[in-house]
Amino acid sequence: MKNLIIGGAGFIGTNATEYFVRKGEEVVVFDNLSRRGCTANLDFLKTAYPEKVKFVYLDIRDSNDVLEKFSPHLKDSKLVLHLAAQVAVTTSVTNPREDFKINAEGTFNLLEALRKHNITTGENPSFIYSSTNKVYGKMDHLPIVKKETQYDYKSLPKGISEETPLDFYSPYGCSKGTGDQYVRDYARIYGLDTVVARQSCIYGPHQFGVEDQGWLAWFAICNALDKQTTIYGDGKQVRDALFVKDLVRAYDMIAENIPSTRGQVYNLGGGVANKLSVLDLVSKIENISRKKMNPIFGDWRPGDQKVCIMDISKAKRDFGWEPQVNLDEGIVIMYNWISHHDHQIKSFLGI
């Protein structure tokens, strides 16, 4: 049985590929290699696991490409992980059409291929969609309190649940939210084994973070390479962070429990035990590296949430998952990977 990973040369995709290969399973990686850093990740996978990883160039924006290159691999596949995306809010604001074609139309193209395969063969592989906390919007209606180094919810001790009303904000939120709802509905209307994973801030090895996406990695990269960095807003905005290997383990557990998880939506984040602000992250990185960062401050960015902490209790209740890697341990692992791959990161950044 095969695992098909769309966007498999990206940060999460590389970790997911490695996870399933180490379980002894075959992986087909689909990617168009448009994001810098993907080529380095693919080279790593091909070198480390030459017998277990197959690569297929695929552009999910092209429905014909999907039918010709993706659909044939659905035969005898166990799991499809859809990780391919335009991932930055700022990019979606400057180029909303491209953002829509990748995140919304691309997801629709994959779902249609899955639906047609099911009609023709009766096979129904699990399909997990990598969604985002941005589908909940800015959440300005939720009362928050301002503490010394971070904001927090006034009366949500576990964070926001999956029942929180959707309020797509920014073109990115709209495009990812469109895919989110299509994936959910293809389980209800067509009986497909589709699941939505609404993710918080994911971090870890193989992440080529940039200023507008992958903020934990970006701050660590700036520290390791002695680059000036900017904090947008006051730095007290808070997220719950999830180590990538915990996320991939959740994917596997969702698929293993598909009779009960199909058609469901799950928050997959670090939860309240792994929340931190930008200021908290800077402090942790400085303690690891023993180097000061001295960031400068800029204006708030559009759509930025002051607080977004995920209530992850549904995932624990439904399939027994919870994070195992805490922030202090995970950030050290990430920083060490960055330090050992500084030549690749410099090339990625063009320095």
CSV table of C-alpha atoms in Angstrom, one decimal:
chain,number,residue,atom,x,y,z
A,1,MET,CA,0.0,0.0,0.0
A,2,LYS,CA,1.2,3.5,-0.9
A,3,ASN,CA,1.1,6.9,0.7
A,4,LEU,CA,0.7,9.8,-1.7
A,5,ILE,CA,2.0,13.1,-0.4
A,6,ILE,CA,1.1,16.2,-2.3
A,7,GLY,CA,3.7,18.9,-1.6
A,8,GLY,CA,5.9,16.1,-0.4
A,9,ALA,CA,9.1,18.1,-0.9
A,10,GLY,CA,8.0,20.9,1.4
A,11,PHE,CA,8.8,21.2,5.1
A,12,ILE,CA,5.9,19.1,6.5
A,13,GLY,CA,5.9,16.8,3.4
A,14,THR,CA,9.6,15.9,3.9
A,15,ASN,CA,9.0,15.0,7.5
A,16,ALA,CA,5.8,13.0,6.6
A,17,THR,CA,7.7,11.2,3.9
A,18,GLU,CA,10.5,10.2,6.3
A,19,TYR,CA,8.0,9.1,8.9
A,20,PHE,CA,6.2,6.7,6.6
A,21,VAL,CA,9.3,5.4,5.0
A,22,ARG,CA,10.7,4.6,8.4
A,23,LYS,CA,7.5,2.6,9.1
A,24,GLY,CA,8.5,0.5,6.1
A,25,GLU,CA,5.9,2.0,3.7
A,26,GLU,CA,6.2,3.3,0.2
A,27,VAL,CA,5.8,7.0,-0.5
A,28,VAL,CA,5.1,8.8,-3.8
A,29,VAL,CA,6.1,12.5,-3.5
A,30,PHE,CA,4.2,14.9,-5.7
A,31,ASP,CA,5.5,18.5,-6.0
A,32,ASN,CA,6.1,21.3,-8.5
A,33,LEU,CA,9.2,22.4,-6.6
A,34,SER,CA,8.1,26.1,-6.9
A,35,ARG,CA,9.1,27.0,-3.3
A,36,ARG,CA,12.8,27.5,-2.7
A,37,GLY,CA,14.1,24.9,-0.3
A,38,CYS,CA,12.1,22.1,-1.9
A,39,THR,CA,14.9,21.0,-4.1
A,40,ALA,CA,17.2,20.6,-1.1
A,41,ASN,CA,14.5,18.6,0.7
A,42,LEU,CA,13.9,16.3,-2.3
A,43,ASP,CA,17.7,15.7,-2.7
A,44,PHE,CA,17.7,14.7,1.0
A,45,LEU,CA,14.9,12.2,0.5
A,46,LYS,CA,16.3,10.7,-2.7
A,47,THR,CA,19.7,10.3,-1.0
A,48,ALA,CA,18.4,8.9,2.3
A,49,TYR,CA,15.7,6.7,0.9
A,50,PRO,CA,16.4,5.9,-2.7
A,51,GLU,CA,14.4,2.6,-2.8
A,52,LYS,CA,11.3,3.8,-0.9
A,53,VAL,CA,10.6,7.3,-2.3
A,54,LYS,CA,9.3,8.0,-5.8
A,55,PHE,CA,9.0,11.6,-7.1
A,56,VAL,CA,6.4,12.8,-9.6
A,57,TYR,CA,6.4,16.4,-10.8
A,58,LEU,CA,2.8,17.7,-10.4
A,59,ASP,CA,1.1,21.1,-10.6
A,60,ILE,CA,-2.2,20.9,-8.8
A,61,ARG,CA,-3.5,24.0,-10.6
A,62,ASP,CA,-3.7,22.0,-13.8
A,63,SER,CA,-6.7,19.6,-13.7
A,64,ASN,CA,-5.3,17.6,-16.7
A,65,ASP,CA,-1.9,17.3,-14.9
A,66,VAL,CA,-3.7,16.0,-11.8
A,67,LEU,CA,-5.7,13.4,-13.9
A,68,GLU,CA,-2.7,12.2,-15.9
A,69,LYS,CA,0.0,12.2,-13.1
A,70,PHE,CA,-1.8,11.8,-9.8
A,71,SER,CA,-4.9,9.7,-10.5
A,72,PRO,CA,-3.0,6.6,-11.7
A,73,HIS,CA,-1.2,6.4,-8.4
A,74,LEU,CA,-4.5,6.3,-6.4
A,75,LYS,CA,-4.8,2.5,-7.2
A,76,ASP,CA,-3.9,0.6,-4.0
A,77,SER,CA,-3.1,3.8,-2.1
A,78,LYS,CA,-3.8,3.9,1.6
A,79,LEU,CA,-3.4,7.6,2.3
A,80,VAL,CA,-3.3,10.9,0.5
A,81,LEU,CA,-1.8,13.8,2.4
A,82,HIS,CA,-2.6,17.2,0.7
A,83,LEU,CA,0.1,19.6,1.9
A,84,ALA,CA,0.6,21.6,-1.3
A,85,ALA,CA,-0.3,25.3,-0.8
A,86,GLN,CA,0.5,28.9,-1.2
A,87,VAL,CA,1.3,29.5,2.5
A,88,ALA,CA,1.8,33.2,3.1
A,89,VAL,CA,-0.9,35.7,4.0
A,90,THR,CA,1.2,38.6,2.6
A,91,THR,CA,1.6,36.8,-0.7
A,92,SER,CA,-2.1,36.2,-0.9
A,93,VAL,CA,-2.8,39.9,-0.5
A,94,THR,CA,-0.5,40.9,-3.3
A,95,ASN,CA,-1.5,38.1,-5.7
A,96,PRO,CA,-4.9,36.8,-4.6
A,97,ARG,CA,-5.7,35.1,-8.0
A,98,GLU,CA,-2.6,32.8,-7.8
A,99,ASP,CA,-3.4,32.1,-4.1
A,100,PHE,CA,-6.9,31.0,-5.1
A,101,LYS,CA,-5.7,28.8,-8.0
A,102,ILE,CA,-3.3,26.9,-5.8
A,103,ASN,CA,-5.2,26.6,-2.5
A,104,ALA,CA,-8.9,26.5,-3.6
A,105,GLU,CA,-8.9,25.3,-7.2
A,106,GLY,CA,-5.9,23.0,-6.7
A,107,THR,CA,-7.7,21.3,-3.8
A,108,PHE,CA,-10.8,20.9,-5.8
A,109,ASN,CA,-8.8,19.3,-8.6
A,110,LEU,CA,-7.5,16.7,-6.2
A,111,LEU,CA,-10.9,16.0,-4.7
A,112,GLU,CA,-12.4,15.5,-8.1
A,113,ALA,CA,-9.7,13.0,-9.1
A,114,LEU,CA,-10.4,11.1,-5.8
A,115,ARG,CA,-14.1,11.1,-6.4
A,116,LYS,CA,-13.8,9.8,-10.0
A,117,HIS,CA,-11.4,7.1,-8.8
A,118,ASN,CA,-13.9,6.0,-6.2
A,119,ILE,CA,-16.7,5.8,-8.8
A,120,THR,CA,-14.5,3.8,-11.1
A,121,THR,CA,-12.8,1.4,-8.7
A,122,GLY,CA,-14.7,1.6,-5.4
A,123,GLU,CA,-11.4,2.3,-3.7
A,124,ASN,CA,-11.6,5.0,-1.0
A,125,PRO,CA,-8.1,6.0,0.3
A,126,SER,CA,-8.0,8.4,3.3
A,127,PHE,CA,-7.5,12.0,2.3
A,128,ILE,CA,-6.2,14.5,4.9
A,129,TYR,CA,-6.2,18.2,4.1
A,130,SER,CA,-3.7,20.5,5.7
A,131,SER,CA,-5.9,23.5,6.7
A,132,THR,CA,-5.0,26.4,9.0
A,133,ASN,CA,-6.1,28.4,12.0
A,134,LYS,CA,-6.6,31.3,9.7
A,135,VAL,CA,-10.1,30.0,8.8
A,136,TYR,CA,-11.2,31.3,12.2
A,137,GLY,CA,-10.3,34.9,11.2
A,138,LYS,CA,-9.0,37.6,13.5
A,139,MET,CA,-11.5,36.6,16.3
A,140,ASP,CA,-11.8,40.2,17.4
A,141,HIS,CA,-15.0,39.3,19.2
A,142,LEU,CA,-13.2,37.2,21.8
A,143,PRO,CA,-12.1,39.1,24.9
A,144,ILE,CA,-8.4,39.0,25.5
A,145,VAL,CA,-6.1,40.2,28.3
A,146,LYS,CA,-2.6,41.8,27.9
A,147,LYS,CA,0.1,40.3,30.1
A,148,GLU,CA,3.8,41.1,30.5
A,149,THR,CA,5.1,39.3,27.4
A,150,GLN,CA,1.9,38.0,25.7
A,151,TYR,CA,-1.8,38.3,25.1
A,152,ASP,CA,-4.2,35.6,26.3
A,153,TYR,CA,-7.9,34.7,26.1
A,154,LYS,CA,-9.9,36.1,29.0
A,155,SER,CA,-12.2,33.1,29.3
A,156,LEU,CA,-11.0,30.2,27.1
A,157,PRO,CA,-8.6,28.2,29.2
A,158,LYS,CA,-8.3,25.5,26.5
A,159,GLY,CA,-8.3,27.8,23.5
A,160,ILE,CA,-10.6,27.8,20.5
A,161,SER,CA,-12.5,24.6,19.6
A,162,GLU,CA,-13.5,23.4,16.2
A,163,GLU,CA,-17.0,24.8,16.9
A,164,THR,CA,-15.6,28.4,16.7
A,165,PRO,CA,-17.4,30.2,13.9
A,166,LEU,CA,-15.5,30.4,10.6
A,167,ASP,CA,-14.6,33.9,9.6
A,168,PHE,CA,-12.2,33.8,6.6
A,169,TYR,CA,-9.9,36.9,6.7
A,170,SER,CA,-7.4,37.7,4.0
A,171,PRO,CA,-7.3,36.0,0.6
A,172,TYR,CA,-5.2,33.2,2.1
A,173,GLY,CA,-7.9,32.6,4.8
A,174,CYS,CA,-10.5,32.5,2.0
A,175,SER,CA,-8.7,30.1,-0.3
A,176,LYS,CA,-7.6,27.7,2.5
A,177,GLY,CA,-11.1,27.9,4.0
A,178,THR,CA,-12.6,27.1,0.6
A,179,GLY,CA,-10.5,23.9,0.4
A,180,ASP,CA,-11.3,23.2,4.1
A,181,GLN,CA,-15.1,23.2,3.4
A,182,TYR,CA,-14.8,21.3,0.1
A,183,VAL,CA,-12.8,18.5,1.8
A,184,ARG,CA,-15.3,18.3,4.6
A,185,ASP,CA,-18.3,18.2,2.3
A,186,TYR,CA,-16.9,15.5,0.0
A,187,ALA,CA,-17.2,13.1,2.9
A,188,ARG,CA,-20.8,14.1,3.5
A,189,ILE,CA,-22.0,14.2,-0.1
A,190,TYR,CA,-19.8,11.6,-1.9
A,191,GLY,CA,-18.9,9.3,1.0
A,192,LEU,CA,-15.2,9.8,0.7
A,193,ASP,CA,-12.8,9.3,3.6
A,194,THR,CA,-11.8,12.9,3.8
A,195,VAL,CA,-10.6,14.7,7.0
A,196,VAL,CA,-9.6,18.4,7.7
A,197,ALA,CA,-6.6,19.1,9.9
A,198,ARG,CA,-6.7,22.8,11.0
A,199,GLN,CA,-3.1,23.5,12.0
A,200,SER,CA,-1.5,26.0,14.2
A,201,CYS,CA,2.2,27.0,13.9
A,202,ILE,CA,4.2,24.0,12.9
A,203,TYR,CA,8.0,24.0,13.3
A,204,GLY,CA,11.0,21.7,13.1
A,205,PRO,CA,13.7,20.3,10.8
A,206,HIS,CA,13.7,20.9,7.1
A,207,GLN,CA,11.8,24.2,7.5
A,208,PHE,CA,13.2,27.0,5.3
A,209,GLY,CA,11.3,29.7,7.1
A,210,VAL,CA,10.9,33.2,5.7
A,211,GLU,CA,9.7,36.4,7.2
A,212,ASP,CA,6.0,36.0,6.2
A,213,GLN,CA,5.7,32.2,6.8
A,214,GLY,CA,7.3,29.8,9.3
A,215,TRP,CA,8.0,32.4,11.9
A,216,LEU,CA,9.7,30.2,14.5
A,217,ALA,CA,12.2,29.0,12.0
A,218,TRP,CA,12.7,32.5,10.6
A,219,PHE,CA,13.7,34.0,13.9
A,220,ALA,CA,16.0,31.0,14.6
A,221,ILE,CA,17.6,31.4,11.1
A,222,CYS,CA,18.1,35.2,11.7
A,223,ASN,CA,19.8,34.5,15.0
A,224,ALA,CA,22.0,31.7,13.6
A,225,LEU,CA,23.1,33.8,10.6
A,226,ASP,CA,23.3,37.1,12.5
A,227,LYS,CA,20.6,38.7,10.4
A,228,GLN,CA,18.5,41.7,11.5
A,229,THR,CA,14.9,40.7,12.0
A,230,THR,CA,11.6,42.6,12.5
A,231,ILE,CA,8.8,42.1,14.9
A,232,TYR,CA,5.5,43.3,13.5
A,233,GLY,CA,3.2,44.6,16.2
A,234,ASP,CA,4.3,44.6,19.8
A,235,GLY,CA,5.6,41.0,19.9
A,236,LYS,CA,3.0,39.9,22.4
A,237,GLN,CA,0.8,38.1,19.9
A,238,VAL,CA,0.5,34.4,20.9
A,239,ARG,CA,0.3,31.1,19.0
A,240,ASP,CA,0.4,27.5,20.1
A,241,ALA,CA,3.3,25.8,18.4
A,242,LEU,CA,3.4,22.1,17.3
A,243,PHE,CA,6.6,20.2,16.5
A,244,VAL,CA,6.3,18.7,13.0
A,245,LYS,CA,6.8,15.1,14.1
A,246,ASP,CA,3.9,15.3,16.4
A,247,LEU,CA,1.8,16.6,13.5
A,248,VAL,CA,2.8,13.8,11.2
A,249,ARG,CA,2.0,11.2,13.9
A,250,ALA,CA,-1.5,12.8,14.1
A,251,TYR,CA,-1.9,12.3,10.4
A,252,ASP,CA,-1.1,8.6,10.8
A,253,MET,CA,-3.4,8.2,13.7
A,254,ILE,CA,-6.3,9.9,11.8
A,255,ALA,CA,-5.8,7.4,8.9
A,256,GLU,CA,-5.6,4.4,11.3
A,257,ASN,CA,-8.9,5.5,12.8
A,258,ILE,CA,-10.7,6.5,9.6
A,259,PRO,CA,-14.0,4.8,10.4
A,260,SER,CA,-14.5,7.4,13.2
A,261,THR,CA,-12.4,10.3,11.9
A,262,ARG,CA,-13.8,10.5,8.3
A,263,GLY,CA,-15.7,13.7,7.6
A,264,GLN,CA,-14.4,15.3,10.8
A,265,VAL,CA,-12.4,18.5,11.4
A,266,TYR,CA,-9.6,18.5,13.9
A,267,ASN,CA,-7.5,21.3,15.5
A,268,LEU,CA,-3.9,20.1,15.4
A,269,GLY,CA,-1.8,22.5,17.4
A,270,GLY,CA,0.4,22.6,20.4
A,271,GLY,CA,-2.5,23.5,22.7
A,272,VAL,CA,-2.2,25.7,25.8
A,273,ALA,CA,0.9,23.7,27.0
A,274,ASN,CA,2.9,24.9,24.0
A,275,LYS,CA,1.8,28.5,23.6
A,276,LEU,CA,4.3,31.4,23.2
A,277,SER,CA,4.5,34.9,22.0
A,278,VAL,CA,7.1,36.3,19.6
A,279,LEU,CA,8.9,37.9,22.5
A,280,ASP,CA,8.9,34.5,24.3
A,281,LEU,CA,10.4,32.9,21.2
A,282,VAL,CA,13.2,35.5,20.9
A,283,SER,CA,14.1,34.9,24.6
A,284,LYS,CA,14.2,31.2,24.1
A,285,ILE,CA,16.4,31.4,21.0
A,286,GLU,CA,18.8,33.9,22.7
A,287,ASN,CA,19.1,31.4,25.6
A,288,ILE,CA,19.9,28.6,23.2
A,289,SER,CA,22.4,30.5,21.1
A,290,ARG,CA,23.7,32.8,23.8
A,291,LYS,CA,23.5,35.6,21.2
A,292,LYS,CA,21.3,38.7,21.4
A,293,MET,CA,18.9,39.4,18.5
A,294,ASN,CA,17.9,43.1,19.1
A,295,PRO,CA,14.9,43.0,16.7
A,296,ILE,CA,13.4,46.1,15.3
A,297,PHE,CA,9.6,46.7,15.5
A,298,GLY,CA,7.2,47.4,12.6
A,299,ASP,CA,3.5,48.0,12.1
A,300,TRP,CA,0.9,45.2,12.6
A,301,ARG,CA,0.3,43.2,9.5
A,302,PRO,CA,-3.2,42.7,8.0
A,303,GLY,CA,-5.2,39.8,9.4
A,304,ASP,CA,-2.7,39.1,12.3
A,305,GLN,CA,-4.4,37.6,15.3
A,306,LYS,CA,-3.4,38.8,18.7
A,307,VAL,CA,-4.1,35.4,20.1
A,308,CYS,CA,-4.8,32.0,18.5
A,309,ILE,CA,-4.5,29.0,20.7
A,310,MET,CA,-6.1,25.7,19.6
A,311,ASP,CA,-8.2,23.5,21.8
A,312,ILE,CA,-6.9,20.1,20.8
A,313,SER,CA,-9.1,18.0,23.1
A,314,LYS,CA,-11.3,16.6,20.2
A,315,ALA,CA,-8.2,14.9,18.7
A,316,LYS,CA,-7.3,13.3,22.0
A,317,ARG,CA,-10.9,12.2,22.5
A,318,ASP,CA,-11.4,10.7,19.1
A,319,PHE,CA,-8.1,9.0,18.4
A,320,GLY,CA,-5.9,9.4,21.4
A,321,TRP,CA,-3.5,12.0,20.1
A,322,GLU,CA,-1.7,14.8,22.0
A,323,PRO,CA,1.7,16.5,21.5
A,324,GLN,CA,4.8,14.7,22.9
A,325,VAL,CA,7.5,17.2,22.2
A,326,ASN,CA,7.5,20.3,24.3
A,327,LEU,CA,8.5,23.8,23.1
A,328,ASP,CA,11.9,23.9,24.8
A,329,GLU,CA,12.9,20.5,23.4
A,330,GLY,CA,11.5,21.2,19.9
A,331,ILE,CA,13.1,24.6,19.5
A,332,VAL,CA,16.5,23.2,20.4
A,333,ILE,CA,16.1,20.5,17.7
A,334,MET,CA,15.0,23.0,15.2
A,335,TYR,CA,17.9,25.4,16.0
A,336,ASN,CA,20.5,22.6,15.8
A,337,TRP,CA,19.2,21.6,12.4
A,338,ILE,CA,19.4,25.1,11.1
A,339,SER,CA,23.0,25.5,12.5
A,340,HIS,CA,24.0,22.3,10.7
A,341,HIS,CA,22.5,23.3,7.4
A,342,ASP,CA,23.5,26.9,7.3
A,343,HIS,CA,25.0,26.6,3.9
A,344,GLN,CA,21.7,25.4,2.4
A,345,ILE,CA,19.8,28.1,4.2
A,346,LYS,CA,22.3,30.8,2.9
A,347,SER,CA,21.7,29.5,-0.6
A,348,PHE,CA,18.0,29.6,-0.1
A,349,LEU,CA,18.2,33.2,1.1
A,350,GLY,CA,20.6,34.2,-1.6
A,351,ILE,CA,23.4,35.3,0.7
